[in-house]
CSV table of C-alpha atoms in Angstrom, one decimal:
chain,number,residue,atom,x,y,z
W,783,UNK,CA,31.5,-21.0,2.2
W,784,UNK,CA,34.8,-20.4,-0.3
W,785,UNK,CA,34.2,-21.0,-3.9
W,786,UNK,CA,35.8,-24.0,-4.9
W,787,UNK,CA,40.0,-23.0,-5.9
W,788,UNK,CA,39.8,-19.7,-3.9
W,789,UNK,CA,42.6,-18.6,-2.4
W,790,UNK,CA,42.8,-19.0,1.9
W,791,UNK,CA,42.2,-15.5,2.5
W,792,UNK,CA,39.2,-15.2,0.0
W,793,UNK,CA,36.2,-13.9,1.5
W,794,UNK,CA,33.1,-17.0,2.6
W,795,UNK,CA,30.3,-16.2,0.1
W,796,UNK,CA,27.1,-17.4,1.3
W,797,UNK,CA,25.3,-19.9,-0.6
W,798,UNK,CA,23.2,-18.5,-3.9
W,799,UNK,CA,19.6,-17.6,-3.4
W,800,UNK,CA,16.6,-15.9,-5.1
W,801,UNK,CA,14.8,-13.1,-3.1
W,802,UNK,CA,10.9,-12.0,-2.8
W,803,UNK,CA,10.9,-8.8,-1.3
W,804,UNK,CA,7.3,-7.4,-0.6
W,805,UNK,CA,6.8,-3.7,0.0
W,806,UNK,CA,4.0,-1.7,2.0
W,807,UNK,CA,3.6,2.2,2.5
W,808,UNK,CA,5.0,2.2,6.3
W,809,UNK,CA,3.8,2.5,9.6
W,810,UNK,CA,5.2,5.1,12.5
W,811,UNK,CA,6.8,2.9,15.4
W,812,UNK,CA,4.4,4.3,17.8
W,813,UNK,CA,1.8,6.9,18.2
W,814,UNK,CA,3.5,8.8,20.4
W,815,UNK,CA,5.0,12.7,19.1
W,816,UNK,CA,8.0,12.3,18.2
W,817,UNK,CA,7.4,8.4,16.4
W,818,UNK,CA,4.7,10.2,14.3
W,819,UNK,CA,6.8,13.2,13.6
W,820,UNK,CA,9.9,10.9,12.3
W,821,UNK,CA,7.7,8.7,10.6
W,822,UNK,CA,5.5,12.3,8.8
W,823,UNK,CA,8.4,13.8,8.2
W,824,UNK,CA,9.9,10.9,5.9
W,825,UNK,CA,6.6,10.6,4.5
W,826,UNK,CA,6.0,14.2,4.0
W,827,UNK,CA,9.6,14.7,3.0
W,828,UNK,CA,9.2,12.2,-0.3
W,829,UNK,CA,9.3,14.4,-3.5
W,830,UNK,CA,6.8,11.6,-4.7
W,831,UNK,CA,4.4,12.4,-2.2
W,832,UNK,CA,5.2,16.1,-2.4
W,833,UNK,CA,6.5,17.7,-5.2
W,834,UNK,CA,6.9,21.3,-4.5
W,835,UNK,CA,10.3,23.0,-4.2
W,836,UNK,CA,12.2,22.2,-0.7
W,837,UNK,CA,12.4,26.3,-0.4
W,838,UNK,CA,9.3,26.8,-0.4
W,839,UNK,CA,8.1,23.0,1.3
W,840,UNK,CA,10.2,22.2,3.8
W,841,UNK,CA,9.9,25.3,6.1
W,842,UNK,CA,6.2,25.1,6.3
W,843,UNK,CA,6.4,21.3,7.1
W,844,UNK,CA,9.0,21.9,9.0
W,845,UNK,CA,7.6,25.1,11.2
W,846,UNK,CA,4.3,24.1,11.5
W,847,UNK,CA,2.9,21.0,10.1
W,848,UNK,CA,5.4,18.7,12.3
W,849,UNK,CA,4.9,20.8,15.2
W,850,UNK,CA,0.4,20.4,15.3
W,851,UNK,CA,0.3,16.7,13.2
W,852,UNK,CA,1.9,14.1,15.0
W,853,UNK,CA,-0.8,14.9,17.7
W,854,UNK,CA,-3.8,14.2,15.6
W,855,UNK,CA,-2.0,11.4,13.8
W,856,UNK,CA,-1.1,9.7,17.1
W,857,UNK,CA,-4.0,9.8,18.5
W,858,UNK,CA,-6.0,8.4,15.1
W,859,UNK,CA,-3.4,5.5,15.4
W,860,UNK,CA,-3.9,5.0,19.0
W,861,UNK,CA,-7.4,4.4,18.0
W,862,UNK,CA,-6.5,1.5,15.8
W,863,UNK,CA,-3.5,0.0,17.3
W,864,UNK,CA,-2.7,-3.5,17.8
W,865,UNK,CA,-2.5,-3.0,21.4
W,866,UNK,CA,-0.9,-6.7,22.4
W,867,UNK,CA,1.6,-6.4,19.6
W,868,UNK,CA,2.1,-2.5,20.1
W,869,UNK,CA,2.7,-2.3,16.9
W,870,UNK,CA,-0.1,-0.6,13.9
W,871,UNK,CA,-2.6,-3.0,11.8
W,872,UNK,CA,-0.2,-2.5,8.7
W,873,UNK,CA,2.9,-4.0,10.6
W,874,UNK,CA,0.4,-6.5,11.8
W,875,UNK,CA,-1.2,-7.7,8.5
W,876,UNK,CA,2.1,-7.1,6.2
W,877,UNK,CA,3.7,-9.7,8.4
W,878,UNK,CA,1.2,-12.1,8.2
W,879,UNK,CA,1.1,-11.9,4.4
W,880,UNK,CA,4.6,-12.3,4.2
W,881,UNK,CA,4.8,-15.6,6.5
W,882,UNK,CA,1.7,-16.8,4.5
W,883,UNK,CA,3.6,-16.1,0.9
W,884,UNK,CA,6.4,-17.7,2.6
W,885,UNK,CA,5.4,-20.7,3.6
W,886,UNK,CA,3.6,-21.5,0.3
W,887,UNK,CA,7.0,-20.1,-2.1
W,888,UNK,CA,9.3,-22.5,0.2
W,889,UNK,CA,6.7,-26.0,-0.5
W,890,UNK,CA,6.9,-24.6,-4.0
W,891,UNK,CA,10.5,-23.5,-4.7
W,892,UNK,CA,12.6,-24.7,-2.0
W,893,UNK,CA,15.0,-23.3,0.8
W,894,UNK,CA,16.6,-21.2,-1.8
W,895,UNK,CA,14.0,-19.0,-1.7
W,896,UNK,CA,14.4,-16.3,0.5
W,897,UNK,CA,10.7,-14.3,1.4
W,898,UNK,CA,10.8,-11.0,3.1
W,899,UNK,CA,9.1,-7.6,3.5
W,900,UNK,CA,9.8,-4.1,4.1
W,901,UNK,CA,8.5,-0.5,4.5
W,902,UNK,CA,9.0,2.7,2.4
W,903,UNK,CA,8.8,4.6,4.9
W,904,UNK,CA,9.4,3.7,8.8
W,905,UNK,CA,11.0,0.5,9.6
W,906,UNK,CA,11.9,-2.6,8.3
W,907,UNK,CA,13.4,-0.3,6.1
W,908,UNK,CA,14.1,-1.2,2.6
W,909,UNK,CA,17.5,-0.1,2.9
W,910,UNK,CA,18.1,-2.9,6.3
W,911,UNK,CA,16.1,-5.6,4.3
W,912,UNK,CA,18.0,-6.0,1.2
W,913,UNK,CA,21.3,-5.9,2.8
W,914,UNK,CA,19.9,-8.9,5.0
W,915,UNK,CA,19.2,-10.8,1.6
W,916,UNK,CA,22.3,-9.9,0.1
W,917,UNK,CA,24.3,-11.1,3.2
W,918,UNK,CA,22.2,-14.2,3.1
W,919,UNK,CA,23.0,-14.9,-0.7
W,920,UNK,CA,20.0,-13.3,-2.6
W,921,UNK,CA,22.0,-13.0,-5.9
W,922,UNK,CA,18.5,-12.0,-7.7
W,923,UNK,CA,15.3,-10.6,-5.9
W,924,UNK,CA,11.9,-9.8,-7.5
W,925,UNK,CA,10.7,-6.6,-5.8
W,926,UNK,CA,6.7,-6.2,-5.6
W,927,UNK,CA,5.2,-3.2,-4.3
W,928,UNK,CA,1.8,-3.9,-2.9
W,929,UNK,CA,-0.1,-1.5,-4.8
W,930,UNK,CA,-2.4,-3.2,-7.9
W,931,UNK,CA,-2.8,0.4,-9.6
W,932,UNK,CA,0.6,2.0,-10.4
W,933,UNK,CA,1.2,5.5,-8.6
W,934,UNK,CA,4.1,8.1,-8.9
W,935,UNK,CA,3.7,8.4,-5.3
W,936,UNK,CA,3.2,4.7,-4.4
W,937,UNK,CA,5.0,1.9,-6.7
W,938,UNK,CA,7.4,4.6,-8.1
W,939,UNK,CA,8.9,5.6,-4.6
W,940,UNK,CA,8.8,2.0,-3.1
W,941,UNK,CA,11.2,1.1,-6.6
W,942,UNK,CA,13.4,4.6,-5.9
W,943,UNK,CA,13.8,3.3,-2.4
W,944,UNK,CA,15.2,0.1,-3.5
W,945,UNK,CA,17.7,1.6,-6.5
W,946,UNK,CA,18.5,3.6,-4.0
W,947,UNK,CA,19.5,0.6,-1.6
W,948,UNK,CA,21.5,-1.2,-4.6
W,949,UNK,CA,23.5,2.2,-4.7
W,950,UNK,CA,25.1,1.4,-1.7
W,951,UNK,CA,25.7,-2.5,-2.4
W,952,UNK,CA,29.4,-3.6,-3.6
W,953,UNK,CA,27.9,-6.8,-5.3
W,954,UNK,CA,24.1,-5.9,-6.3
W,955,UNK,CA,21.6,-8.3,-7.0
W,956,UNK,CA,20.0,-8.8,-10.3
W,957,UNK,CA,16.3,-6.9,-9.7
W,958,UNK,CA,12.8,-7.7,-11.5
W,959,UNK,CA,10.0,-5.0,-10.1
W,960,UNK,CA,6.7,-6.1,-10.4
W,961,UNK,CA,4.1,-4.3,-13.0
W,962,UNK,CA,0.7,-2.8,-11.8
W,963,UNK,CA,-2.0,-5.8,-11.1
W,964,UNK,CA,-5.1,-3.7,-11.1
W,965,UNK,CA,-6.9,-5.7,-13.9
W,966,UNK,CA,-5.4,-9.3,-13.3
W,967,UNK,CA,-8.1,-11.5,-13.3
W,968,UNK,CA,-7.7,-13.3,-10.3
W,969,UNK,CA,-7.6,-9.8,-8.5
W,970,UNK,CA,-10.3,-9.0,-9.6
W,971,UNK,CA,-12.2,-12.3,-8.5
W,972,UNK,CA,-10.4,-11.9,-5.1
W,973,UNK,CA,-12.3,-8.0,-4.5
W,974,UNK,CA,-15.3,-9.5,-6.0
W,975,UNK,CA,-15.4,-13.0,-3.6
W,976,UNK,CA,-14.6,-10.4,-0.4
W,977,UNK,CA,-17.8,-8.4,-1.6
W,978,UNK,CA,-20.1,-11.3,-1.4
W,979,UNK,CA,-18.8,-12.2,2.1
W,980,UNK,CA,-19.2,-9.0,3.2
W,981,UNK,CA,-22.7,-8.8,1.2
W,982,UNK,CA,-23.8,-11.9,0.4
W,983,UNK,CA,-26.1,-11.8,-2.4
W,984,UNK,CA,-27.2,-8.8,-1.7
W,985,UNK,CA,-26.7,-5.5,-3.9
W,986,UNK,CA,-26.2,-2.4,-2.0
W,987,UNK,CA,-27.7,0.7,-3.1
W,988,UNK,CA,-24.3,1.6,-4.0
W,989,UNK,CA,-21.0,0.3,-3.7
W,990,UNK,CA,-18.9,3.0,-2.8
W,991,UNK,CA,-15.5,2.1,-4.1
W,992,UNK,CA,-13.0,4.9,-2.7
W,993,UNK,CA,-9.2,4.7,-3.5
W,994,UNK,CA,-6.2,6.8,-1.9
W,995,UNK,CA,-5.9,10.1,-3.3
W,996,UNK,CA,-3.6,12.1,-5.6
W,997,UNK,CA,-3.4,15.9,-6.8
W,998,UNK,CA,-5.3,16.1,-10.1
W,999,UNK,CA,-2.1,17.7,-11.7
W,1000,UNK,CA,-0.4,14.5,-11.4
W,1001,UNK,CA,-2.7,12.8,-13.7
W,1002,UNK,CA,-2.9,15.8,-16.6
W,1003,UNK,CA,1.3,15.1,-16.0
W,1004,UNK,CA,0.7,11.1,-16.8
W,1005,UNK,CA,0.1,9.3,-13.4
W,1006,UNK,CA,-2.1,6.5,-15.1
W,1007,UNK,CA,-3.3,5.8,-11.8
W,1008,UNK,CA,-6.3,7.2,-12.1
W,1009,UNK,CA,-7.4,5.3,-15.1
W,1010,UNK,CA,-6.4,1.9,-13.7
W,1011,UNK,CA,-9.0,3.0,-10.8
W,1012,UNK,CA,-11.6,3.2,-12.7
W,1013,UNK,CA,-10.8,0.0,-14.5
W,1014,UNK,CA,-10.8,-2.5,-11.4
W,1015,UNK,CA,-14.0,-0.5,-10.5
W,1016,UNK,CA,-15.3,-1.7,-14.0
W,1017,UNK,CA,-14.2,-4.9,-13.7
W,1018,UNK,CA,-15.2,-5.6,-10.4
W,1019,UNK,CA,-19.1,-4.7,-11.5
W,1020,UNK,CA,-18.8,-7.6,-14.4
W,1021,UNK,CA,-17.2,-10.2,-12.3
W,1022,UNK,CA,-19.9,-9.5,-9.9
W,1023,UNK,CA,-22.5,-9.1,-12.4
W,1024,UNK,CA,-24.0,-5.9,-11.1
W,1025,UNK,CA,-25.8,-3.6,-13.2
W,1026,UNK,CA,-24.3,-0.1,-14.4
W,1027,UNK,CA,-24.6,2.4,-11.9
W,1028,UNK,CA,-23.9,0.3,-8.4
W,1029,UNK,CA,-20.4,1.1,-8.4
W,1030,UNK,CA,-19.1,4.5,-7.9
W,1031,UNK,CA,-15.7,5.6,-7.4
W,1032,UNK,CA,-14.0,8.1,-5.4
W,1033,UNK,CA,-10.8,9.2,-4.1
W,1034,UNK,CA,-9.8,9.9,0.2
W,1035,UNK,CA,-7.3,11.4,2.1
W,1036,UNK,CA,-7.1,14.6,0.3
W,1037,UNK,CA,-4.3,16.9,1.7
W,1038,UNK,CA,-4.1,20.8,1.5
W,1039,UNK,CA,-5.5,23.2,-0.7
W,1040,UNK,CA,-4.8,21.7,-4.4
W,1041,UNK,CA,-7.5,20.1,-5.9
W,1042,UNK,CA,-7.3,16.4,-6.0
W,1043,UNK,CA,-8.8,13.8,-8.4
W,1044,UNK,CA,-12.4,13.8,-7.4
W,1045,UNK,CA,-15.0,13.0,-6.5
W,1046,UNK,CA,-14.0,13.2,-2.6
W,1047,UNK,CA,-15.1,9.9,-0.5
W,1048,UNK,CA,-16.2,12.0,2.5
W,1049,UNK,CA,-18.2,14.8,0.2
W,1050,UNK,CA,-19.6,11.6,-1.9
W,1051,UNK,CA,-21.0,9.7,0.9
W,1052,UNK,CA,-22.6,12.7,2.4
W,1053,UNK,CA,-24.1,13.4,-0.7
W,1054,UNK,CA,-26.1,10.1,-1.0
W,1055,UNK,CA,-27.2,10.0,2.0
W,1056,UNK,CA,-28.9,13.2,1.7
W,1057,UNK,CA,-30.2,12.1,-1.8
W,1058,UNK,CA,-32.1,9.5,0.5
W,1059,UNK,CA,-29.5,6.5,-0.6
W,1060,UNK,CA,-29.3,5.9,3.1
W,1061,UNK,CA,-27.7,1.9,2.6
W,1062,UNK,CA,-24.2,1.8,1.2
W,1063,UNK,CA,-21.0,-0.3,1.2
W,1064,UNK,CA,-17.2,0.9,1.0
W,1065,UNK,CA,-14.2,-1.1,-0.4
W,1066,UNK,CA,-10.6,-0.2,-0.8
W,1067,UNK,CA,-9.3,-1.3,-4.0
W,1068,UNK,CA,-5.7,0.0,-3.7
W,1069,UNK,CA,-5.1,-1.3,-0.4
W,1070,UNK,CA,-3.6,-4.3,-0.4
W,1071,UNK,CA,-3.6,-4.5,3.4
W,1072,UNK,CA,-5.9,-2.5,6.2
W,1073,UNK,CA,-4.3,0.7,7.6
W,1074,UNK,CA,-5.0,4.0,9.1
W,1075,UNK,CA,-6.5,5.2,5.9
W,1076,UNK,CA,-9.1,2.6,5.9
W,1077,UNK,CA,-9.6,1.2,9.8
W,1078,UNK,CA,-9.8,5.1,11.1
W,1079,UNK,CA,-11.0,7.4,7.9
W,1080,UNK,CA,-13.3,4.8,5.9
W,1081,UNK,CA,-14.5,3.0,9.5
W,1082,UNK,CA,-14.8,6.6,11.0
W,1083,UNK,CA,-14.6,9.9,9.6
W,1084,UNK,CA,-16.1,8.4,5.9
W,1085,UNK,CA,-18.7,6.6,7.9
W,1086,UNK,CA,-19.4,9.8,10.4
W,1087,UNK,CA,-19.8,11.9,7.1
W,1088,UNK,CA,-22.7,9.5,6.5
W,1089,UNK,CA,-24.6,8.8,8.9
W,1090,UNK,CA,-24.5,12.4,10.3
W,1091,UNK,CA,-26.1,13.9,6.3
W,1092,UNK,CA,-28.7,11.1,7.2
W,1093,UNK,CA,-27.1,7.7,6.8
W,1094,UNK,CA,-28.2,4.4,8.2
W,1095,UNK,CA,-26.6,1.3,7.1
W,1096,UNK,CA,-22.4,1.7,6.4
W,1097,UNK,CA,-20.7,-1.9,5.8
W,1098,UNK,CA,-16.9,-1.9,5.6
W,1099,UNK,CA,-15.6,-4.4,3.6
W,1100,UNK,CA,-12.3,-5.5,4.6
W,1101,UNK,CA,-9.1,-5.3,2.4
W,1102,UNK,CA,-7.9,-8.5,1.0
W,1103,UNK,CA,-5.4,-8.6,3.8
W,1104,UNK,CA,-4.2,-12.2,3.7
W,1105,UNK,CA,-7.0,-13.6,2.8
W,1106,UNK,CA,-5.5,-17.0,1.1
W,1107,UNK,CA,-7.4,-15.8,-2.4
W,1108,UNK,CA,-5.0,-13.0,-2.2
W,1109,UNK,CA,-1.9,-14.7,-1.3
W,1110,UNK,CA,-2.5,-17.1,-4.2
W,1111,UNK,CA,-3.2,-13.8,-6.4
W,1112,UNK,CA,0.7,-12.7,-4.8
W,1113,UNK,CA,2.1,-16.0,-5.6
W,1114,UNK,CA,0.7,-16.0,-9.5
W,1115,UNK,CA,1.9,-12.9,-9.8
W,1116,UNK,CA,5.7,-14.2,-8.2
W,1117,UNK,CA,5.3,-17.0,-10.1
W,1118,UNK,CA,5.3,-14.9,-13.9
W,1119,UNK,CA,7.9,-12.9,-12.3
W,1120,UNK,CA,10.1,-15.3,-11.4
W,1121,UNK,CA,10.0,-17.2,-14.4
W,1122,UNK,CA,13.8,-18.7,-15.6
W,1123,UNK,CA,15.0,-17.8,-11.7
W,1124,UNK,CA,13.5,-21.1,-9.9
């Protein structure tokens, strides 16, 4: 529409809206070579993720991991794909949780709220989505990365991104990102009520609560990550009420020869199983939605690791996915953030 005394020729301006804008990690288009090399060698090529110099990075990724890893990675996808929406588990699940969040902000706010999602790396990129909300009339957008503890190489990079998409906008949005939720409460009762589905009233031997991984150096730099893991681990034993001890947690996905925050998921589990604590379940705390890291390491190699040091019972439990507890924990956490915008 034309503002109201605009000149003929003035330029239609879509009617004002506010934006939610959800971001996960990213998912490769396919598992086939060269969709796992484009998608790795974003991934890889993040100075978040990877912070050495490009002189001395980029050759060796270049050269020889992109050549050998988009076979193993494509075939650990392939192993997980969503076969009748060829398309992974994290396009799948990120999807649902956004049509879920949008249903519920539209009966709450209105058609002028606009609810989308995109991926840091891969596609919908961040980059396509916020010009589709600016073209649509998103004059303000609150941003949340869905990542409860705060990471340099997680919420940081997902906010880059999109700074890096308002660079390019003629007329950019007013932005809100959205802090860290590790130690909300109604997180935390979300993780705890998927434990006792999972469980029931059961308590395990051990809880083995294992989170993505990071070089220790980042935390002696000031990644807080680290500590926010251990708090939702501590948390999650008083809203379940466990005793001390139960709860133990560990870090996965460890990549080259640096040493990373430990201890190790796959070296931990082994490690109670051959201490004859042969019963144990696994949760992903910092996963906000199920995803290679959890469907093919946790439910295979992690598990593997177990079961072949002596192992018996392994029970996955399930990220929060969108599990309606944690789309209302989304919404509360839209709801403070959009505060004086609906």
């Amino acid at each position: 529409m034309k503002p109201a005394h605009a000149p003929a020729d003035h330029p239609s301006i879509p009617k004002k809206k506010t934006g939610i804008l959800i971001a996960n990690l990213g998912t490769p288009d396919g598992h086939d070579y060269w969709s796992m090399r484009r998608y790795l060698n974003e991934f890889l090529s993040d100075k978040r993720v990877i912070d050495f110099p490009a002189w001395k990075w980029q050759p060796l990724l270049q050269g020889i991991i992109l050549t050998k890893r988009p076979f193993t990675s494509g075939k650990n996808y392939k192993l997980i794909w969503n076969q009748e929406k060829n398309e992974s588990p994290l396009m799948t699940i990120t999807r649902s949780q956004t049509e879920a969040l949008r249903e519920r902000a539209q009966a709450e706010w209105g058609e002028g709220v606009m609810v989308e999602f995109c991926m840091r790396y891969g596609n919908p990129s961040t980059q396509d989505v916020l010009d589709r909300m600016v073209k649509a009339g998103c004059q303000r957008i609150v941003f949340l990365p869905l990542y409860p503890q705060y990471a340099g190489a997680t919420s940081a990079t997902a906010n880059d991104q999109l700074f890096r998409a308002l660079m390019k906008q003629k007329w950019q949005p007013a932005v809100r990102t959205v802090e860290p939720y590790f130690n909300r409460p109604d997180y935390i009762q979300a993780l705890a009520a998927s434990v006792r589905r999972a469980l029931g009233d059961k308590i395990p031997a051990k809880l083995v609560a294992s989170y993505h991984g990071m070089p220790k150096r980042y935390l002696l730099e000031g990644d807080p990550y680290h500590c926010q893991c251990q708090k939702t681990s501590r948390l999650l034993k008083e809203a379940l009420g466990w005793p001390d001890g139960v709860i133990d947690t560990t870090f996965q996905s460890v990549f080259g020869r640096e040493e990373w925050l430990r201890p190790y998921t796959v070296e931990h589990v082994a490690e109670l199983a051959r201490k004859g604590i042969t019963d144990i379940a696994v949760i992903s705390p910092a996963f906000s939605s199920d995803c290679i890291e959890t469907l093919e390491e946790i439910n295979g190699e992690i598990r593997e690791s177990f079961e072949h040091a002596g192992g018996k019972d392994f029970t996955y439990i399930p990220c929060l996915n969108d599990d309606p507890e944690h789309i209302e924990v989304m919404l509360n956490v839209l709801r403070e953030n959009l505060s004086g915008w609906v």
